[in-house]
C-alpha cells in the first residue's frame, strides 16, 4: 500500500522581488506519512511548515523534488480530492450558516441533495454543533468556528487531513478540549493527519510521529515516534511520565537547532 | 427598542430636522431679507429676497396643487411633475441596469485576465474624464444615425446610454475591488476543492464583493439620475424632468414657485433610486455580515 504522503527531495525557493535575493523556504525535505498516521510538523516561525503543507496540498509547486499523495502526484491528488484541509483562521464564509459552510465542498462536488443533508447532519453531530446549524460564523466562538472548519475538512471523508495550526488562535482550555476532540475524530475516521503546530505538548499529545524542522532554509532535523499509553483519558495522558519525557525530547531537539528556540516556538 | 434602532430613529429625526431648518431659514430670509440682496463692492453676496426670486416654501408646495397653465383642461402641476419624474426615473433605471451589466462584465473580465485589467482600466478611468456636455451630443448624433426597422431610435435611447455611461464606472471599479477582496485562505480553500474559475466567482468572489457592490450601486444610481437629467437637457428629449426644469425656469419671472416643482421631482427621483439600493442592501443582509462584525 502506498504512503498517504511521500515527499522526496522537495525544495522550495521563492523568487526575490526586484533586487532582493530569493528565499529558500525548504531544502531537500524527505517525509513519509503512513495511512492513518498522525504526524505533526513543529519548528520555529518561518521554517517552512506552512509551505510544506501547501506543497502537499498542491496550493504551491516545489522548485525541485516530488510529492505524492496516496501514490498520485500532488496535483492529481488535489483534483481527486484526496485530502481535506483546515487553516489557522477557520476560514469560514461569513455569509453562510454553519450548515452551509460544512455543505460547501459537497455542493461544489455535486453531491445529491439528500446525501448532502444526511452528511451535514452527521458532521454536525461529530463536532457537537447540532444546535448551531443555522448560526452564522460571527455568532460562534473561536473554538466553535474551528470545529466547523474541521467538519468541513472532513465532509468528503478524506483519507488525509492537512491542518495548519488550526488551534493557534484558541485559548489554552479550548485548545486542550479541541485536541482531545481531534484525536477522537482522527481515530474514528482513520484518516492520516499532517498537523502543523507551534506547541510541543500539542504535537506530542496528538501525534504518532513528530517531525522537527530547522529554521531557514527549512530542513527536517529529526523525526520522533511518539508512544503514549493508549486508551487512557486525555488528562491522564497529559499527566503521564511518558508524556513529559517525550515533550522534553522534542524540546531538546528544537533547542539543538541553532537559534531556533527563542523565535516563535511555544515551549509550554 | 434596541439601542441600534434608537440611534436610527434619532438619525431620522435629525435628518428631518435639518431639512425643516433649511426651509425655515429660506422663508425667514425671503420675508426679512432685503429685496435687492446685499452688495459688497458691486458683488452680490446675498441673494435678492423679492417674491419672484425667492418664493416661500409654502407657495412652492401650494403651487403643486394648481394647474400647470391657465388654459382649460390643464393638469395639476403635481400630476405633470410626477409624470415627468416617472419618465426620467424609467430612463435612469434603464441606464442604471445597463451600467451594472456592463460594469460587472468589465470587472469579471479584468478579474479573469490580468492583461485585460492593465489594458482596460486606464480606458475605464479615462472614459469618466470626458465632460457630459461634450459627450451627450456625440452619443445622440451616433444613435440618430442608427436604424432600427428603418427608423432612427427614439431620443430616450441616447439618454439611457449616457446614464449608463456614468453608472458603469463605479460598478466596474467597485466590483473589481470586491472580486479581489477574498482572503487568501478562502481562495486557497476553493483551489483545494479543485473547482474552476466560475464556481469560485459564484461561491466566493461574488458574495464577497456584495458590500463593495452596494456602495457602487448607490453611486451608480445617483450618477444615472444626474446623467439622465443632464442628457435630457443636452439632447433635447421632451417629457422628462430635465426639460421641464429648463422650460419652467425660463418662465419663472411670472410664476416663480412653478420652477420648484420639477426640482422636487428630481429630488424624489433621487430618493426613490437611493431607496431601491437600500432595499437591495437589506435583502442582501447576510452577505454584509463580515462588514457588520468587523
Ligand atoms: N508566497 C511567498 N513568497 C515569498 N516568500 C514566502 C512566501 N511564502 C512563504 N515565504 C517565506 O518562506 C519562509 C517559510 O514560510 P512559512 O510560512 O512556510 O513558515 P512557517 O514555518 O509556516 O512559519 P509560521 O510558523 O510563522 O507560520 C518564510 O521565510 C517566508 O517569508
Ligand atoms: Mg505557517
Coordinates of C-alpha atoms and ligand atoms in Angstrom, one line a residue:
Chain A
X1 CA 0.0 0.0 0.0
X2 CA 1.3 3.4 -0.9
X3 CA 2.1 6.0 1.7
X4 CA -0.5 8.7 2.5
X5 CA 2.1 11.3 1.8
X6 CA 5.5 10.8 0.3
X7 CA 7.8 13.8 -0.1
X8 CA 11.1 13.2 -1.9
X9 CA 13.8 15.8 -2.0
X10 CA 11.4 18.7 -2.0
X11 CA 13.0 22.2 -2.2
X12 CA 11.0 25.4 -2.4
X13 CA 12.6 28.7 -3.4
X14 CA 10.6 31.8 -3.6
X15 CA 12.0 34.2 -6.1
X16 CA 13.1 37.5 -4.7
X17 CA 11.3 40.7 -5.8
X18 CA 13.3 43.1 -7.8
X19 CA 16.9 43.0 -6.5
X20 CA 16.0 41.2 -3.3
X21 CA 17.5 37.7 -3.0
X22 CA 15.2 34.7 -3.3
X23 CA 14.2 32.9 -0.1
X24 CA 14.8 29.2 0.2
X25 CA 12.0 28.1 2.4
X26 CA 12.5 24.4 2.2
X27 CA 15.6 22.4 1.3
X28 CA 15.7 18.7 0.4
X29 CA 12.7 17.6 2.5
X30 CA 12.1 13.8 2.9
X31 CA 8.9 12.9 4.6
X32 CA 6.6 9.8 4.7
X33 CA 3.2 9.7 6.3
X34 CA 1.5 6.3 6.5
X35 CA -2.2 5.9 6.1
X36 CA -4.0 6.6 9.4
X37 CA -0.8 8.1 10.9
X38 CA -0.9 11.4 12.8
X39 CA 2.2 13.4 12.0
X40 CA 3.0 16.8 13.5
X41 CA 5.4 19.4 11.9
X42 CA 7.0 21.6 14.5
X43 CA 9.7 24.2 14.2
X44 CA 10.4 27.9 14.7
X45 CA 8.4 30.5 12.9
X46 CA 9.4 30.9 9.3
X47 CA 10.9 27.5 8.9
X48 CA 8.6 26.5 6.1
X49 CA 5.9 24.4 7.9
X50 CA 3.1 26.1 6.1
X51 CA 5.0 26.0 2.8
X52 CA 5.5 22.2 3.1
X53 CA 1.8 21.8 3.9
X54 CA 0.9 23.9 0.9
X55 CA 3.1 21.8 -1.3
X56 CA 1.4 18.6 -0.2
X57 CA -2.0 20.3 -0.8
X58 CA -0.8 21.5 -4.3
X59 CA -1.5 25.0 -3.4
X60 CA 2.1 25.7 -4.4
X61 CA 4.6 23.8 -6.5
X62 CA 8.0 22.6 -5.3
X63 CA 11.1 24.1 -7.0
X64 CA 12.6 20.6 -7.0
X65 CA 11.7 17.2 -5.8
X66 CA 8.4 15.3 -5.9
X67 CA 5.3 15.0 -3.8
X68 CA 2.9 12.1 -3.9
X69 CA -0.3 11.7 -2.1
X70 CA -1.6 8.1 -2.0
X71 CA 0.7 7.3 -4.9
X72 CA -0.6 10.2 -7.1
X73 CA 1.3 13.4 -7.8
X74 CA 0.0 16.2 -5.6
X75 CA -1.8 17.9 -8.4
X76 CA -3.7 14.8 -9.3
X77 CA -4.5 14.1 -5.7
X78 CA -5.9 17.6 -5.3
X79 CA -8.2 17.1 -8.3
X80 CA -9.2 13.7 -6.9
X81 CA -10.0 15.4 -3.6
X82 CA -7.7 13.0 -1.7
X83 CA -7.4 15.4 1.2
X84 CA -9.3 17.8 3.4
X85 CA -7.7 21.0 4.7
X86 CA -8.1 23.4 7.6
X87 CA -6.2 26.6 8.1
X88 CA -5.2 28.7 11.2
X89 CA -8.1 31.1 10.7
X90 CA -11.1 28.9 10.5
X91 CA -11.7 30.4 7.0
X92 CA -15.5 30.1 7.2
X93 CA -17.5 32.1 4.7
X94 CA -19.2 34.7 6.8
X95 CA -22.4 34.8 4.6
X96 CA -23.0 31.1 5.0
X97 CA -24.5 29.4 8.1
X98 CA -22.6 26.7 9.9
X99 CA -24.5 24.0 8.0
X100 CA -24.0 25.8 4.6
X101 CA -20.3 26.2 5.3
X102 CA -19.9 22.4 6.0
X103 CA -22.1 21.8 2.9
X104 CA -19.8 23.9 0.6
X105 CA -17.5 21.1 -0.6
X106 CA -20.5 18.8 -1.1
X107 CA -22.3 21.4 -3.1
X108 CA -19.2 22.2 -5.2
X109 CA -18.7 18.5 -6.0
X110 CA -22.4 17.9 -6.8
X111 CA -23.4 15.5 -4.1
X112 CA -27.1 14.8 -4.4
X113 CA -29.1 17.0 -2.0
X114 CA -30.4 14.1 0.1
X115 CA -26.9 12.8 0.7
X116 CA -25.7 16.3 1.4
X117 CA -28.3 16.8 4.0
X118 CA -27.5 13.5 5.8
X119 CA -23.8 14.1 5.7
X120 CA -24.0 17.6 7.1
X121 CA -26.2 16.2 10.0
X122 CA -23.6 13.5 10.6
X123 CA -20.7 16.0 10.7
X124 CA -22.6 18.4 12.9
X125 CA -23.0 15.6 15.4
X126 CA -19.4 14.6 15.0
X127 CA -18.2 18.0 16.1
X128 CA -21.0 18.6 18.6
X129 CA -22.7 21.5 16.9
X130 CA -26.1 20.1 16.1
X131 CA -27.8 23.1 17.8
X132 CA -25.8 25.7 15.8
X133 CA -26.5 24.6 12.3
X134 CA -28.3 27.8 11.4
X135 CA -26.0 30.2 13.1
X136 CA -23.6 32.4 11.2
X137 CA -19.8 32.2 11.9
X138 CA -19.8 35.6 13.6
X139 CA -22.2 34.2 16.2
X140 CA -19.8 31.5 17.2
X141 CA -16.8 31.4 19.5
X142 CA -13.3 30.8 18.0
X143 CA -13.4 27.2 19.2
X144 CA -16.8 26.5 17.6
X145 CA -15.6 28.1 14.3
X146 CA -12.6 25.9 14.3
X147 CA -14.8 22.9 14.8
X148 CA -16.9 23.9 11.8
X149 CA -13.7 24.2 9.8
X150 CA -12.7 20.6 10.9
X151 CA -16.2 19.3 10.0
X152 CA -15.9 21.0 6.6
X153 CA -12.5 19.4 6.1
X154 CA -13.9 16.0 6.9
X155 CA -17.0 16.5 4.7
X156 CA -16.0 14.2 1.9
X157 CA -14.4 11.6 4.3
X158 CA -10.8 12.2 3.1
X159 CA -8.1 9.7 3.9
X160 CA -5.8 12.6 4.6
X161 CA -6.3 15.7 6.7
X162 CA -4.0 18.7 6.3
X163 CA -4.1 21.2 9.2
X164 CA -2.1 24.4 9.6
X165 CA -2.1 25.5 13.2
X166 CA -5.8 25.0 13.5
X167 CA -5.8 25.8 17.2
X168 CA -3.3 28.6 17.1
X169 CA -5.8 31.3 17.9
X170 CA -7.6 29.5 20.7
X171 CA -7.1 29.9 24.5
X172 CA -5.4 27.1 26.4
X173 CA -8.6 25.5 27.8
X174 CA -10.4 25.4 24.5
X175 CA -7.3 24.2 22.8
X176 CA -6.9 21.2 25.0
X177 CA -10.5 20.3 24.6
X178 CA -10.2 20.6 20.8
X179 CA -7.0 18.5 20.8
X180 CA -9.0 15.7 22.6
X181 CA -11.8 16.0 20.0
X182 CA -9.4 16.0 17.1
X183 CA -7.7 12.9 18.4
X184 CA -11.0 11.2 18.8
X185 CA -12.2 12.2 15.3
X186 CA -8.9 11.2 13.7
X187 CA -9.2 7.8 15.5
X188 CA -12.8 7.4 14.4
X189 CA -12.3 8.3 10.8
X190 CA -9.0 6.5 10.4
X191 CA -7.6 9.4 8.4
X192 CA -3.9 10.3 8.2
X193 CA -3.2 13.8 9.5
X194 CA -0.4 16.2 8.8
X195 CA -0.6 18.8 11.5
X196 CA 1.4 22.0 11.8
X197 CA 1.8 23.4 15.3
X198 CA 4.0 25.7 17.4
X199 CA 3.1 23.9 20.6
X200 CA 5.3 21.0 21.7
X201 CA 2.8 19.4 24.1
X202 CA 0.1 19.7 21.5
X203 CA 2.4 17.8 19.0
X204 CA 3.3 15.1 21.5
X205 CA -0.3 14.7 22.7
X206 CA -1.8 14.3 19.2
X207 CA 0.9 12.6 17.2
X208 CA 2.2 9.2 16.2
X209 CA 5.3 11.0 14.9
X210 CA 6.7 14.5 15.5
X211 CA 8.8 16.0 12.7
X212 CA 11.1 18.7 14.0
X213 CA 12.3 21.3 11.5
X214 CA 15.1 23.8 11.5
X215 CA 14.9 27.5 10.6
X216 CA 15.7 28.8 7.1
X217 CA 16.4 27.1 4.9
X218 CA 13.8 24.7 6.3
X219 CA 15.2 21.2 6.8
X220 CA 14.0 18.2 8.8
X221 CA 16.2 17.9 11.9
X222 CA 14.7 14.7 13.2
X223 CA 11.6 12.6 13.4
X224 CA 10.5 11.3 16.8
X225 CA 8.0 8.5 17.1
X226 CA 5.6 9.1 20.0
X227 CA 4.3 6.3 22.2
X228 CA 1.8 7.2 24.9
X229 CA -0.3 4.8 26.8
X230 CA -3.4 4.3 24.6
X231 CA -6.9 4.1 25.9
X232 CA -6.4 6.3 29.0
X233 CA -8.3 9.6 29.4
X234 CA -6.8 12.7 27.8
X235 CA -6.0 14.3 31.1
X236 CA -4.2 11.2 32.4
X237 CA -2.1 11.1 29.2
X238 CA -1.1 14.7 29.7
X239 CA -0.1 14.0 33.3
X240 CA 1.8 10.8 32.4
X241 CA 5.5 10.4 32.8
X242 CA 5.8 9.2 29.2
X243 CA 4.2 12.4 28.0
X244 CA 6.7 14.6 29.9
X245 CA 9.6 12.6 28.8
X246 CA 8.7 12.9 25.1
X247 CA 7.9 16.6 25.4
X248 CA 11.4 17.0 26.8
X249 CA 12.8 15.0 23.9
X250 CA 11.1 17.3 21.3
X251 CA 12.2 20.3 23.2
X252 CA 15.8 19.2 23.2
X253 CA 15.7 18.6 19.5
X254 CA 14.3 22.1 19.0
X255 CA 17.0 23.6 21.3
X256 CA 19.6 21.7 19.4
X257 CA 18.6 23.8 16.4
X258 CA 20.9 26.8 16.4
X259 CA 19.0 30.0 17.0
X260 CA 15.7 28.2 16.9
X261 CA 14.2 28.2 20.3
X262 CA 13.8 31.9 21.0
X263 CA 11.9 32.5 17.8
X264 CA 8.3 31.7 18.0
X265 CA 8.3 28.2 19.4
X266 CA 5.9 27.7 22.2
X267 CA 7.8 25.9 24.9
X268 CA 4.9 25.5 27.3
Chain B
X1 CA -36.5 49.0 21.3
X2 CA -32.8 48.2 20.8
X3 CA -30.1 50.8 21.1
X4 CA -29.4 50.4 17.4
X5 CA -33.0 51.2 16.3
X6 CA -33.0 54.1 18.7
X7 CA -30.0 55.6 17.1
X8 CA -31.7 55.1 13.7
X9 CA -34.8 57.0 14.9
X10 CA -32.5 59.7 16.2
X11 CA -30.7 59.9 12.9
X12 CA -34.0 60.1 11.0
X13 CA -35.3 62.9 13.3
X14 CA -32.1 64.8 13.0
X15 CA -32.2 64.4 9.2
X16 CA -35.8 65.7 9.0
X17 CA -35.0 68.5 11.5
X18 CA -32.1 69.6 9.2
X19 CA -34.5 69.8 6.2
X20 CA -37.1 71.7 8.1
X21 CA -34.4 74.1 9.4
X22 CA -33.3 74.9 5.8
X23 CA -36.9 75.5 4.8
X24 CA -37.4 77.9 7.8
X25 CA -34.1 79.7 7.1
X26 CA -35.2 80.1 3.5
X27 CA -38.6 81.6 4.5
X28 CA -37.1 83.9 7.1
X29 CA -34.6 85.3 4.6
X30 CA -37.3 85.5 1.9
X31 CA -39.6 87.6 4.3
X32 CA -37.0 89.7 6.1
X33 CA -34.0 89.9 3.7
X34 CA -33.6 93.0 1.5
X35 CA -35.4 92.7 -1.8
X36 CA -32.3 93.9 -3.7
X37 CA -30.0 91.5 -2.0
X38 CA -26.8 92.6 -0.3
X39 CA -24.0 94.0 -2.4
X40 CA -20.4 94.3 -1.3
X41 CA -18.2 96.4 -3.7
X42 CA -20.6 95.7 -6.5
X43 CA -20.7 92.0 -5.9
X44 CA -23.9 90.4 -4.9
X45 CA -23.0 88.4 -1.7
X46 CA -26.6 87.7 -0.5
X47 CA -29.4 86.9 -3.0
X48 CA -32.3 89.1 -3.7
X49 CA -35.2 88.3 -1.4
X50 CA -38.0 89.5 -3.6
X51 CA -41.0 87.2 -4.1
X52 CA -40.0 86.5 -7.7
X53 CA -36.5 85.5 -6.8
X54 CA -37.3 83.6 -3.6
X55 CA -40.9 82.3 -3.4
X56 CA -41.8 81.0 0.1
X57 CA -41.6 77.3 0.8
X58 CA -45.3 77.2 1.3
X59 CA -46.0 78.7 -2.1
X60 CA -43.7 76.1 -3.7
X61 CA -45.8 73.3 -2.3
X62 CA -49.1 75.2 -2.8
X63 CA -48.2 75.7 -6.5
X64 CA -48.1 71.9 -6.9
X65 CA -51.8 71.7 -6.4
X66 CA -52.6 74.3 -9.0
X67 CA -52.9 73.6 -12.8
X68 CA -49.8 73.8 -14.8
X69 CA -51.2 76.6 -17.1
X70 CA -54.2 78.8 -17.0
X71 CA -55.9 77.2 -20.0
X72 CA -58.8 74.8 -19.6
X73 CA -58.1 71.1 -19.2
X74 CA -54.6 71.8 -17.9
X75 CA -53.4 69.1 -15.4
X76 CA -52.2 69.9 -11.9
X77 CA -48.6 70.8 -11.6
X78 CA -48.2 67.8 -9.3
X79 CA -49.5 65.4 -11.9
X80 CA -47.2 66.8 -14.6
X81 CA -44.2 66.7 -12.3
X82 CA -45.0 63.1 -11.3
X83 CA -45.4 62.1 -14.9
X84 CA -42.1 63.7 -15.9
X85 CA -40.4 62.2 -12.9
X86 CA -41.6 58.7 -13.9
X87 CA -40.2 59.3 -17.4
X88 CA -36.8 60.3 -16.0
X89 CA -36.8 57.6 -13.4
X90 CA -37.6 55.0 -16.1
X91 CA -34.8 56.1 -18.4
X92 CA -32.3 56.5 -15.5
X93 CA -33.3 53.0 -14.2
X94 CA -32.7 51.5 -17.7
X95 CA -29.3 53.3 -17.8
X96 CA -28.5 52.0 -14.3
X97 CA -29.3 48.4 -15.2
X98 CA -27.3 48.6 -18.4
X99 CA -24.4 50.3 -16.5
X100 CA -24.5 47.5 -13.9
X101 CA -24.4 44.8 -16.5
X102 CA -21.5 46.4 -18.4
X103 CA -19.7 47.3 -15.2
X104 CA -19.9 43.7 -13.9
X105 CA -18.9 42.3 -17.2
X106 CA -15.8 44.5 -17.3
X107 CA -14.9 43.7 -13.7
X108 CA -15.2 39.9 -14.4
X109 CA -13.1 40.3 -17.5
X110 CA -10.4 42.3 -15.6
X111 CA -10.5 39.8 -12.7
X112 CA -10.1 36.8 -15.1
X113 CA -7.3 38.2 -17.2
X114 CA -4.6 40.3 -15.6
X115 CA -3.7 41.7 -19.1
X116 CA -7.3 42.8 -19.5
X117 CA -7.0 44.8 -16.3
X118 CA -3.9 46.6 -17.5
X119 CA -5.4 47.2 -20.9
X120 CA -8.9 48.2 -19.8
X121 CA -8.6 50.0 -16.5
X122 CA -6.9 53.1 -17.9
X123 CA -9.7 53.4 -20.5
X124 CA -12.4 52.9 -17.9
X125 CA -10.9 55.7 -15.8
X126 CA -10.2 58.0 -18.8
X127 CA -13.8 57.5 -20.0
X128 CA -15.1 59.4 -17.0
X129 CA -13.0 62.5 -17.7
X130 CA -15.0 63.3 -20.8
X131 CA -17.4 66.0 -19.8
X132 CA -21.1 65.0 -20.0
X133 CA -21.9 68.1 -22.0
X134 CA -19.4 67.2 -24.7
X135 CA -20.5 63.6 -24.7
X136 CA -24.2 64.0 -24.9
X137 CA -24.5 65.4 -28.4
X138 CA -21.9 63.0 -29.6
X139 CA -23.9 60.0 -28.4
X140 CA -27.1 61.5 -29.7
X141 CA -25.5 62.0 -33.1
X142 CA -24.2 58.5 -33.3
X143 CA -27.5 57.0 -32.2
X144 CA -29.5 59.1 -34.6
X145 CA -27.6 57.5 -37.5
X146 CA -28.6 54.0 -36.3
X147 CA -31.6 52.5 -37.9
X148 CA -34.0 50.1 -36.2
X149 CA -36.6 48.8 -38.6
X150 CA -35.8 51.7 -41.0
X151 CA -36.3 54.3 -38.2
X152 CA -33.9 56.3 -36.0
X153 CA -34.2 55.1 -32.4
X154 CA -36.1 57.4 -30.0
X155 CA -34.2 60.0 -28.1
X156 CA -34.6 58.2 -24.8
X157 CA -32.2 55.5 -26.0
X158 CA -29.4 58.1 -26.1
X159 CA -30.4 59.4 -22.7
X160 CA -30.3 55.9 -21.2
X161 CA -26.9 55.2 -22.9
X162 CA -25.5 58.4 -21.3
X163 CA -27.0 57.4 -17.9
X164 CA -25.4 54.0 -18.2
X165 CA -22.1 55.6 -19.3
X166 CA -22.0 57.4 -15.9
X167 CA -23.1 54.4 -13.9
X168 CA -20.9 51.6 -15.3
X169 CA -17.8 53.3 -13.9
X170 CA -18.4 52.9 -10.1
X171 CA -19.8 49.4 -10.7
X172 CA -16.8 48.2 -12.6
X173 CA -14.3 49.7 -10.2
X174 CA -16.2 48.6 -7.1
X175 CA -16.9 45.1 -8.4
X176 CA -13.3 44.6 -9.3
X177 CA -12.2 45.5 -5.8
X178 CA -14.9 43.3 -4.4
X179 CA -13.9 40.4 -6.6
X180 CA -10.3 40.7 -5.5
X181 CA -11.3 41.1 -1.8
X182 CA -11.5 37.4 -0.6
X183 CA -8.7 36.4 1.8
X184 CA -6.0 34.1 0.7
X185 CA -7.3 31.3 2.9
X186 CA -10.7 31.4 1.1
X187 CA -9.1 31.4 -2.3
X188 CA -6.8 28.5 -1.3
X189 CA -9.8 26.7 0.0
X190 CA -11.5 26.8 -3.3
X191 CA -8.4 25.8 -5.1
X192 CA -8.1 22.9 -2.7
X193 CA -11.6 21.9 -3.8
X194 CA -10.2 21.9 -7.4
X195 CA -13.1 23.9 -8.8
X196 CA -12.7 26.2 -11.8
X197 CA -12.9 30.0 -12.2
X198 CA -16.6 30.3 -12.5
X199 CA -17.6 28.3 -9.3
X200 CA -15.1 30.4 -7.4
X201 CA -16.8 33.5 -8.7
X202 CA -20.2 32.3 -7.8
X203 CA -19.4 30.8 -4.4
X204 CA -16.7 33.1 -3.2
X205 CA -15.8 36.2 -5.1
X206 CA -19.2 37.4 -6.0
X207 CA -20.7 37.0 -2.5
X208 CA -17.6 38.6 -1.0
X209 CA -18.0 41.6 -3.3
X210 CA -21.5 42.5 -2.2
X211 CA -20.5 45.2 0.4
X212 CA -18.4 46.8 -2.3
X213 CA -21.1 46.4 -4.9
X214 CA -23.7 48.0 -2.8
X215 CA -21.9 51.3 -2.4
X216 CA -21.1 51.2 -6.1
X217 CA -24.7 50.6 -6.9
X218 CA -25.7 53.6 -4.7
X219 CA -23.2 55.8 -6.6
X220 CA -24.3 54.4 -9.9
X221 CA -27.9 55.2 -9.1
X222 CA -27.1 58.8 -8.3
X223 CA -24.9 59.0 -11.4
X224 CA -27.6 57.7 -13.7
X225 CA -30.2 60.1 -12.4
X226 CA -27.8 63.1 -12.9
X227 CA -26.8 61.7 -16.2
X228 CA -30.4 61.2 -17.4
X229 CA -31.4 64.8 -16.3
X230 CA -28.4 66.4 -17.9
X231 CA -28.7 64.3 -21.1
X232 CA -32.4 65.2 -21.4
X233 CA -31.5 68.8 -21.4
X234 CA -28.4 68.5 -23.6
X235 CA -30.1 66.3 -26.2
X236 CA -33.5 67.9 -26.0
X237 CA -35.6 65.0 -25.1
X238 CA -39.1 66.1 -24.0
X239 CA -41.3 64.6 -21.3
X240 CA -38.7 64.2 -18.6
X241 CA -37.8 66.2 -15.5
X242 CA -34.7 67.8 -17.1
X243 CA -36.5 69.5 -19.9
X244 CA -39.3 70.5 -17.5
X245 CA -36.8 72.2 -15.2
X246 CA -35.4 74.2 -18.1
X247 CA -38.7 75.4 -19.6
X248 CA -40.2 76.3 -16.2
X249 CA -37.1 78.1 -15.2
X250 CA -37.3 80.2 -18.4
X251 CA -40.9 81.3 -17.5
X252 CA -40.1 81.8 -13.8
X253 CA -40.4 85.6 -13.7
X254 CA -44.2 85.4 -13.7
X255 CA -44.6 82.2 -11.8
X256 CA -41.5 81.7 -9.6
X257 CA -42.9 78.8 -7.4
X258 CA -43.6 76.7 -10.5
X259 CA -39.9 76.2 -11.3
X260 CA -39.5 74.4 -8.0
X261 CA -42.0 71.6 -9.0
X262 CA -39.5 69.8 -11.2
X263 CA -36.8 70.3 -8.7
X264 CA -38.9 68.5 -6.1
X265 CA -39.5 65.9 -8.8
X266 CA -35.7 65.4 -9.3
X267 CA -35.2 65.1 -5.6
X268 CA -38.0 62.5 -5.5
X269 CA -36.3 60.5 -8.3
X270 CA -33.0 60.6 -6.4
X271 CA -34.7 59.4 -3.2
X272 CA -36.5 56.6 -5.0
X273 CA -33.3 55.4 -6.6
X274 CA -31.4 55.5 -3.3
X275 CA -34.4 53.7 -1.6
X276 CA -34.1 50.9 -4.2
X277 CA -30.5 50.4 -3.4
X278 CA -31.2 50.5 0.3
X279 CA -33.9 47.8 -0.1
X280 CA -31.4 45.7 -2.1
X281 CA -28.9 46.1 0.7
X282 CA -31.4 44.9 3.2
X283 CA -32.3 41.9 1.1
X284 CA -28.6 41.0 0.8
X285 CA -28.0 41.5 4.5
X286 CA -26.3 38.1 5.1
X287 CA -23.6 39.0 2.6
X288 CA -22.7 42.0 4.7
X289 CA -22.2 40.1 8.0
X290 CA -18.4 40.4 7.8
X291 CA -18.9 44.1 7.2
X292 CA -21.2 44.4 10.2
X293 CA -19.0 42.5 12.7
X294 CA -15.6 43.6 11.5
Ligands
LIG1 N1 4.5 33.5 -1.1 C1 5.7 33.7 -0.6 N2 6.6 34.5 -1.2 C2 7.8 34.7 -0.7 N3 8.3 34.1 0.4 C3 7.5 33.3 1.1 C4 6.1 33.0 0.6 N4 5.5 32.2 1.5 C5 6.4 32.0 2.4 N5 7.6 32.6 2.2 C6 8.8 32.6 3.0 O1 9.1 31.2 3.3 C7 9.5 31.0 4.6 C8 8.7 30.0 5.2 O2 7.4 30.4 5.4 P1 6.3 29.6 6.1 O3 5.0 30.4 6.0 O4 6.2 28.3 5.4 O5 6.8 29.4 7.5 P2 6.1 28.7 8.8 O6 7.0 27.7 9.3 O7 4.7 28.3 8.4 O8 6.0 29.9 9.8 P3 4.9 30.2 10.9 O9 5.2 29.2 12.0 O10 5.2 31.6 11.4 O11 3.6 30.0 10.3 C9 9.5 32.4 5.3 O12 10.7 32.9 5.3 C10 8.6 33.2 4.4 O13 9.0 34.5 4.4
LIG2 MG1 2.7 28.9 9.0

